[in-house]
CSV table of N, CA and C in Angstrom, one decimal:
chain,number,residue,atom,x,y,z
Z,1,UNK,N,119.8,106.6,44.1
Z,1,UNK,CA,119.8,105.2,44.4
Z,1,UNK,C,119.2,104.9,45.8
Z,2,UNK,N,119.4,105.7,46.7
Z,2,UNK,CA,118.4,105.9,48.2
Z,2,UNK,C,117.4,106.1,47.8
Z,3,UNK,N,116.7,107.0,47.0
Z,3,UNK,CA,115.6,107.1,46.9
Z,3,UNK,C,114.8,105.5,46.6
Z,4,UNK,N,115.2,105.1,45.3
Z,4,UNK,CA,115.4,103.9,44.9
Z,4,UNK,C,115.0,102.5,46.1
Z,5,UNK,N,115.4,102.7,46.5
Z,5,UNK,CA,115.8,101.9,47.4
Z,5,UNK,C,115.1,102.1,48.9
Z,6,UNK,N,114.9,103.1,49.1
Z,6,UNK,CA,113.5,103.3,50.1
Z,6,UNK,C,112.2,103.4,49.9
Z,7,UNK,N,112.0,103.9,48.2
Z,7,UNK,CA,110.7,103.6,47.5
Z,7,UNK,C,109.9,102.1,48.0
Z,8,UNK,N,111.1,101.4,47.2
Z,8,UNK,CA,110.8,99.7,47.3
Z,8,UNK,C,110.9,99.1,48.3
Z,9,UNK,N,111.6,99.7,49.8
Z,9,UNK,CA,111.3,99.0,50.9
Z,9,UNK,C,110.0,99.8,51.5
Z,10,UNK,N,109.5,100.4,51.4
Z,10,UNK,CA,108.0,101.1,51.8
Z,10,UNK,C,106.9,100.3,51.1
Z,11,UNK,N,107.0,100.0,49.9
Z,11,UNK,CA,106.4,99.7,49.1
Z,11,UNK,C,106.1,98.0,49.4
Z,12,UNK,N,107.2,97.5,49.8
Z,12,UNK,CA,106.9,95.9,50.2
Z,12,UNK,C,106.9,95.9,51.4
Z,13,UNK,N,106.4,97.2,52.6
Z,13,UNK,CA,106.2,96.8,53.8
Z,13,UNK,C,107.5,96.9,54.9
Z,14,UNK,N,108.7,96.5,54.3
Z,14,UNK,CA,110.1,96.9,55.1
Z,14,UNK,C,110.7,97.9,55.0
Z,15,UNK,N,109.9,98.7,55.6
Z,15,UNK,CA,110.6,100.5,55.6
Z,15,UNK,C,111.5,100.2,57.1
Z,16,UNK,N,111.5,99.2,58.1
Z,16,UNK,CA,112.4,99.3,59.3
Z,16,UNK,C,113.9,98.5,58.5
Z,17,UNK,N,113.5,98.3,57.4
Z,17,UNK,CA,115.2,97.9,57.4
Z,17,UNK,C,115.5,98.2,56.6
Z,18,UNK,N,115.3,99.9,56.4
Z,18,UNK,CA,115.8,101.1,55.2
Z,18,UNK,C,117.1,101.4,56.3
Z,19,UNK,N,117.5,101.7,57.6
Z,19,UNK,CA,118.8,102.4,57.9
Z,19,UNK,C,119.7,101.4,57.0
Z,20,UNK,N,119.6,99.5,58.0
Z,20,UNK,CA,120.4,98.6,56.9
Z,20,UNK,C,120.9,98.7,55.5
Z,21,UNK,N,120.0,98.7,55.1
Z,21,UNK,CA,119.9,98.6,53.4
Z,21,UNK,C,120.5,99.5,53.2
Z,22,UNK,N,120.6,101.1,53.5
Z,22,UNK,CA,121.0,102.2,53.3
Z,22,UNK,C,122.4,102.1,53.6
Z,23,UNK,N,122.8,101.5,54.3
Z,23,UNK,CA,124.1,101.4,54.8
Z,23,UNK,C,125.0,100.6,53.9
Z,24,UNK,N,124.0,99.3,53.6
Z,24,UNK,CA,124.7,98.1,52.7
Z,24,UNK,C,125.4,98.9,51.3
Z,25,UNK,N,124.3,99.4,51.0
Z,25,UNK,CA,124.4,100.5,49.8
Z,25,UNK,C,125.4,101.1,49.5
Z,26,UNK,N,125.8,101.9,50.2
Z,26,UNK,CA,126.3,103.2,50.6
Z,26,UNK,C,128.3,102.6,50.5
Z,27,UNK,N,128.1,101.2,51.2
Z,27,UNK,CA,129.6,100.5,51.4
Z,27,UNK,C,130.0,99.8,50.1
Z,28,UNK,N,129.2,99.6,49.3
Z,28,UNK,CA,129.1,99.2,47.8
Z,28,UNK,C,129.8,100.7,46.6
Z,29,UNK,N,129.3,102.1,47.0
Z,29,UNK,CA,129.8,102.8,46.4
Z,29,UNK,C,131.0,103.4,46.7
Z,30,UNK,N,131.7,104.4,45.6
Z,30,UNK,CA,132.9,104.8,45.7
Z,30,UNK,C,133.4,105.5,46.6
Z,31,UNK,N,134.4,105.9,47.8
Z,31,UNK,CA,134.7,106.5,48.3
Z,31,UNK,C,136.2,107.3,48.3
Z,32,UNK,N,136.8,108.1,48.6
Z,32,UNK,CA,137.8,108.3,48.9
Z,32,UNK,C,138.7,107.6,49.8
Z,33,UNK,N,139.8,107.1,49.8
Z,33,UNK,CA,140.9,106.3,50.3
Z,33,UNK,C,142.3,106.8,50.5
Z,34,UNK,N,143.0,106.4,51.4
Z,34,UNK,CA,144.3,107.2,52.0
Z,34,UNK,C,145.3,106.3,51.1
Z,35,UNK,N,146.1,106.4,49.8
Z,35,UNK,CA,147.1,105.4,49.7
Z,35,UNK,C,148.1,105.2,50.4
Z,36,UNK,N,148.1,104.1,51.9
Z,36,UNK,CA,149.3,104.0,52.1
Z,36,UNK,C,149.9,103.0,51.9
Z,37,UNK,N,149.6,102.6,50.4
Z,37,UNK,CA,150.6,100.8,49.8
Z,37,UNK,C,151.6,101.3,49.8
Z,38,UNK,N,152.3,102.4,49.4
Z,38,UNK,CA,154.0,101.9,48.7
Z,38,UNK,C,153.5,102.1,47.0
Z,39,UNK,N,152.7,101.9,46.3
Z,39,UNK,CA,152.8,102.2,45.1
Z,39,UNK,C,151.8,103.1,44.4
Z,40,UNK,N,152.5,104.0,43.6
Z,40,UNK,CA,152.2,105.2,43.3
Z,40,UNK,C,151.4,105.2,42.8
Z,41,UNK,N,150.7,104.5,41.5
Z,41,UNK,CA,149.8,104.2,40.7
Z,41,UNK,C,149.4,102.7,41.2
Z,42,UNK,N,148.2,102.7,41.8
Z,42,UNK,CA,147.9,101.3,42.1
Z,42,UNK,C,146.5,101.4,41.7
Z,43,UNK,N,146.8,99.9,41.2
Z,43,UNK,CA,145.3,99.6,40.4
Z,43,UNK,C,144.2,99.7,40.9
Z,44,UNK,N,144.1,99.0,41.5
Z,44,UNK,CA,142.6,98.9,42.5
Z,44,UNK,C,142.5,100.1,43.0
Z,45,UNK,N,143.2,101.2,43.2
Z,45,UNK,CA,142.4,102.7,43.8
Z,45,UNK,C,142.4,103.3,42.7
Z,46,UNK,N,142.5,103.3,41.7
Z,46,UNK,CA,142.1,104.6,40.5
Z,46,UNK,C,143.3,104.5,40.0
Z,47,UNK,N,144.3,104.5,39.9
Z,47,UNK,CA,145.3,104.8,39.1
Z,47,UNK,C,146.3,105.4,39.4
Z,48,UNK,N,146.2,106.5,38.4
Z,48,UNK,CA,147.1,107.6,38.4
Z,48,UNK,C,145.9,109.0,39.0
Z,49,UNK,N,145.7,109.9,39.9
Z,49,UNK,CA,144.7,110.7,40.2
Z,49,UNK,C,144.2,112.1,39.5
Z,50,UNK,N,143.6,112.4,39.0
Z,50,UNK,CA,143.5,113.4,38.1
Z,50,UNK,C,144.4,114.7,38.4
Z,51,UNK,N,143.9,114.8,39.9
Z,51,UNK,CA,144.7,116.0,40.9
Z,51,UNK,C,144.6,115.2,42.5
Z,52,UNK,N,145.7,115.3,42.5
Z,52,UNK,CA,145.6,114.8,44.2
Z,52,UNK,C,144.9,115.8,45.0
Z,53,UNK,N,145.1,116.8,44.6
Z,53,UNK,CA,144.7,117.8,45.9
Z,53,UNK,C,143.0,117.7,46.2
Z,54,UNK,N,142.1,117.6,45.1
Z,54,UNK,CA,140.9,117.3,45.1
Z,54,UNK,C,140.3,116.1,44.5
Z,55,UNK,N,140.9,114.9,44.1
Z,55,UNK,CA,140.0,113.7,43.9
Z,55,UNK,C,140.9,112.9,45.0
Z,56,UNK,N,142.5,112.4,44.9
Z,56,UNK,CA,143.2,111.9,45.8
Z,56,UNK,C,142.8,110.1,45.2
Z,57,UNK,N,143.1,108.9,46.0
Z,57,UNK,CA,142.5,107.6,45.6
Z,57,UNK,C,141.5,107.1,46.1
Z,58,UNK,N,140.4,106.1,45.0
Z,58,UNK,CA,139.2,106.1,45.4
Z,58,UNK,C,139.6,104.3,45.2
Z,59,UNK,N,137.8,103.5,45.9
Z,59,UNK,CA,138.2,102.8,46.1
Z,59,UNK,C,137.2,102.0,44.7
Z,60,UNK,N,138.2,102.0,43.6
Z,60,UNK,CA,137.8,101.5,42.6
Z,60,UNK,C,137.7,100.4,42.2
Z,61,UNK,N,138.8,99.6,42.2
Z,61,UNK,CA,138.5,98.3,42.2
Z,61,UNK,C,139.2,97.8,43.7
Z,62,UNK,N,138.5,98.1,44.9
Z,62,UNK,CA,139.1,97.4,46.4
Z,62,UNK,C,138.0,97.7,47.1
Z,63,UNK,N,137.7,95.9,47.3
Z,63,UNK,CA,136.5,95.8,48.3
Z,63,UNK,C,137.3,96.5,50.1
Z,64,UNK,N,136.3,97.3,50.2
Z,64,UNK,CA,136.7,97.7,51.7
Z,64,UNK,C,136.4,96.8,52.5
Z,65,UNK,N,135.1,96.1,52.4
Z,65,UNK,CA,135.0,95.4,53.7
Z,65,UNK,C,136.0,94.0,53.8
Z,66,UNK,N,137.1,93.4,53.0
Z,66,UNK,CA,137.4,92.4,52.7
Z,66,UNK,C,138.8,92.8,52.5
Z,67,UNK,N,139.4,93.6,52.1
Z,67,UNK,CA,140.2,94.2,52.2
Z,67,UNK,C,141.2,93.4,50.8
Z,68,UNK,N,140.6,93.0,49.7
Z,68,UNK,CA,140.7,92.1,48.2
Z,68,UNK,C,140.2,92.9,47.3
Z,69,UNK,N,140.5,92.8,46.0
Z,69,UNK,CA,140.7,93.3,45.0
Z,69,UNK,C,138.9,93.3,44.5
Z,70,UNK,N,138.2,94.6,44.2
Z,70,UNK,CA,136.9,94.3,43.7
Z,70,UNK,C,136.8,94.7,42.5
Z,71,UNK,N,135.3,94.6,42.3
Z,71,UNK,CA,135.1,94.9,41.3
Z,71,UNK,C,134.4,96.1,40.6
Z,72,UNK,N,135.0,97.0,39.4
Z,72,UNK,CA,134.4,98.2,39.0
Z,72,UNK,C,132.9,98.3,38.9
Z,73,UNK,N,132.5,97.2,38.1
Z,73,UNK,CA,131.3,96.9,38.0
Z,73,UNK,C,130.3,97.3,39.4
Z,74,UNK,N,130.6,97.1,40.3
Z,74,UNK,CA,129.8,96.9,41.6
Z,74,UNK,C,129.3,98.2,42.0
Z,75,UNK,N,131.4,98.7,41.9
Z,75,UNK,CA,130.5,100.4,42.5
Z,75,UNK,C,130.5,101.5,41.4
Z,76,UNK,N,130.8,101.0,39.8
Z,76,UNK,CA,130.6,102.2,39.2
Z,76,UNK,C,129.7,102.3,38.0
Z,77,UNK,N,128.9,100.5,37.6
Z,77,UNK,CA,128.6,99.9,36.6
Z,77,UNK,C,126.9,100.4,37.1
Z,78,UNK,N,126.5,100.0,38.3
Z,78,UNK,CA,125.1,100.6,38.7
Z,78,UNK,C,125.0,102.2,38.7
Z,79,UNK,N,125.8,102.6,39.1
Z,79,UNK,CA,125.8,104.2,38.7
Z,79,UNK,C,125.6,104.6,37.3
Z,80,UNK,N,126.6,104.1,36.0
Z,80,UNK,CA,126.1,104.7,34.7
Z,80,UNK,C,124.9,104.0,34.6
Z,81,UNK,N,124.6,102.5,35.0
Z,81,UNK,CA,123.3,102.3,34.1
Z,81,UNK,C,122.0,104.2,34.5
Z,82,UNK,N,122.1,104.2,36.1
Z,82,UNK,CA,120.9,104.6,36.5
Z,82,UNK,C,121.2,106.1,35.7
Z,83,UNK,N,122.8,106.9,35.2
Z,83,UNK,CA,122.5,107.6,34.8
Z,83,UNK,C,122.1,108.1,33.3
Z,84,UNK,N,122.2,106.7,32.9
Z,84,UNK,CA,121.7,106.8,31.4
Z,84,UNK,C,120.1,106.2,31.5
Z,85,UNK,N,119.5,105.4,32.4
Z,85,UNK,CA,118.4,105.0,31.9
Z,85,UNK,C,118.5,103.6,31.6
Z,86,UNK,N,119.4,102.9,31.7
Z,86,UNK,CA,119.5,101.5,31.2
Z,86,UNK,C,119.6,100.5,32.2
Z,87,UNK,N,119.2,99.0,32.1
Z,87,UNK,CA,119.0,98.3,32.7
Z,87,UNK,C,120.7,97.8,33.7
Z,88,UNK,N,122.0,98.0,32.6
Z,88,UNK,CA,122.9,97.8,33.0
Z,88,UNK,C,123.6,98.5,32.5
Z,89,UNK,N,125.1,98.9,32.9
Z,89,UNK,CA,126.0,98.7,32.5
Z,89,UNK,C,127.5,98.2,32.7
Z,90,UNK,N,128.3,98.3,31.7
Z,90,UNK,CA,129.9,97.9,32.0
Z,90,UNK,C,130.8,99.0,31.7
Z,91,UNK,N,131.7,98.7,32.8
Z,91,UNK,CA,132.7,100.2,32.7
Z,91,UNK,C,134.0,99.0,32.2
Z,92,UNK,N,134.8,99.6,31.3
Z,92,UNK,CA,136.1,98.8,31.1
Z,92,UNK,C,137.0,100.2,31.0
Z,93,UNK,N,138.3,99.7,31.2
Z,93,UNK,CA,139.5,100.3,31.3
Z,93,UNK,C,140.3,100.9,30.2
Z,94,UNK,N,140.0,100.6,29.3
Z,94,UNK,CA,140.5,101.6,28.1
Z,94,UNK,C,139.3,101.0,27.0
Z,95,UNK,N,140.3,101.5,25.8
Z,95,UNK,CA,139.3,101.9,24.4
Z,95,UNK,C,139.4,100.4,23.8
Z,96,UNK,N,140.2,99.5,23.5
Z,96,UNK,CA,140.2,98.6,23.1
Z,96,UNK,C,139.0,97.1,23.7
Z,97,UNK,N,139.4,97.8,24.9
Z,97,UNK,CA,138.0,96.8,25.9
Z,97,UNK,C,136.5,96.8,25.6
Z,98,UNK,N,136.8,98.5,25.3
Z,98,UNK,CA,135.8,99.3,24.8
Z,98,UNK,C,134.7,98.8,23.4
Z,99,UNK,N,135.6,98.4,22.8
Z,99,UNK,CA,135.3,98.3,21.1
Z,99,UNK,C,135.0,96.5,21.0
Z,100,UNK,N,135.6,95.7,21.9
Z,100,UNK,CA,135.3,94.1,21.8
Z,100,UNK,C,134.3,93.9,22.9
């Protein structure tokens, strides 16, 4: 997605506001998060964790810079599209979401 994304600012001439942009980017995708709510399985960071010791809570549905509930779509919906090839995609939460 850097690549992506420095292509097109070279390309239209704003290669000085690639650190920016790179940065903007970067705060948009998933990161690792310390849970210290009080609840064990909390929505907005991932759940339940596959293994704490190596994934731990990420920040899946929780805008960092706002510190409010986000959205999957933002930081996980542009990742499948680019790894499939498709214009978009939607991530939903189980199989029933899945199928309507």
């Amino acid at each position: 997605m850097l690549v992506d994304l420095a292509r097109t600012l070279i390309a239209e001439g704003r290669w000085d506001e690639a650190p920016t942009a790179a940065a903007a980017l970067g705060r948009t995708l998933l990161r690792r998060v310390v849970n210290a709510t009080g609840v064990m399985l909390h929505t907005n960071l991932g759940r339940a964790p596959i293994d704490v010791r190596q994934h731990g809570s990420m920040n899946l549905e929780f805008d960092l810079q706002t510190g409010r509930r986000g959205s999957r779509q933002q930081a996980v919906g542009s990742l499948l599209a680019r790894a499939c090839g498709a214009e978009a995609a939607l991530v939903v939460n189980n199989n029933a979401a899945a199928v309507l």
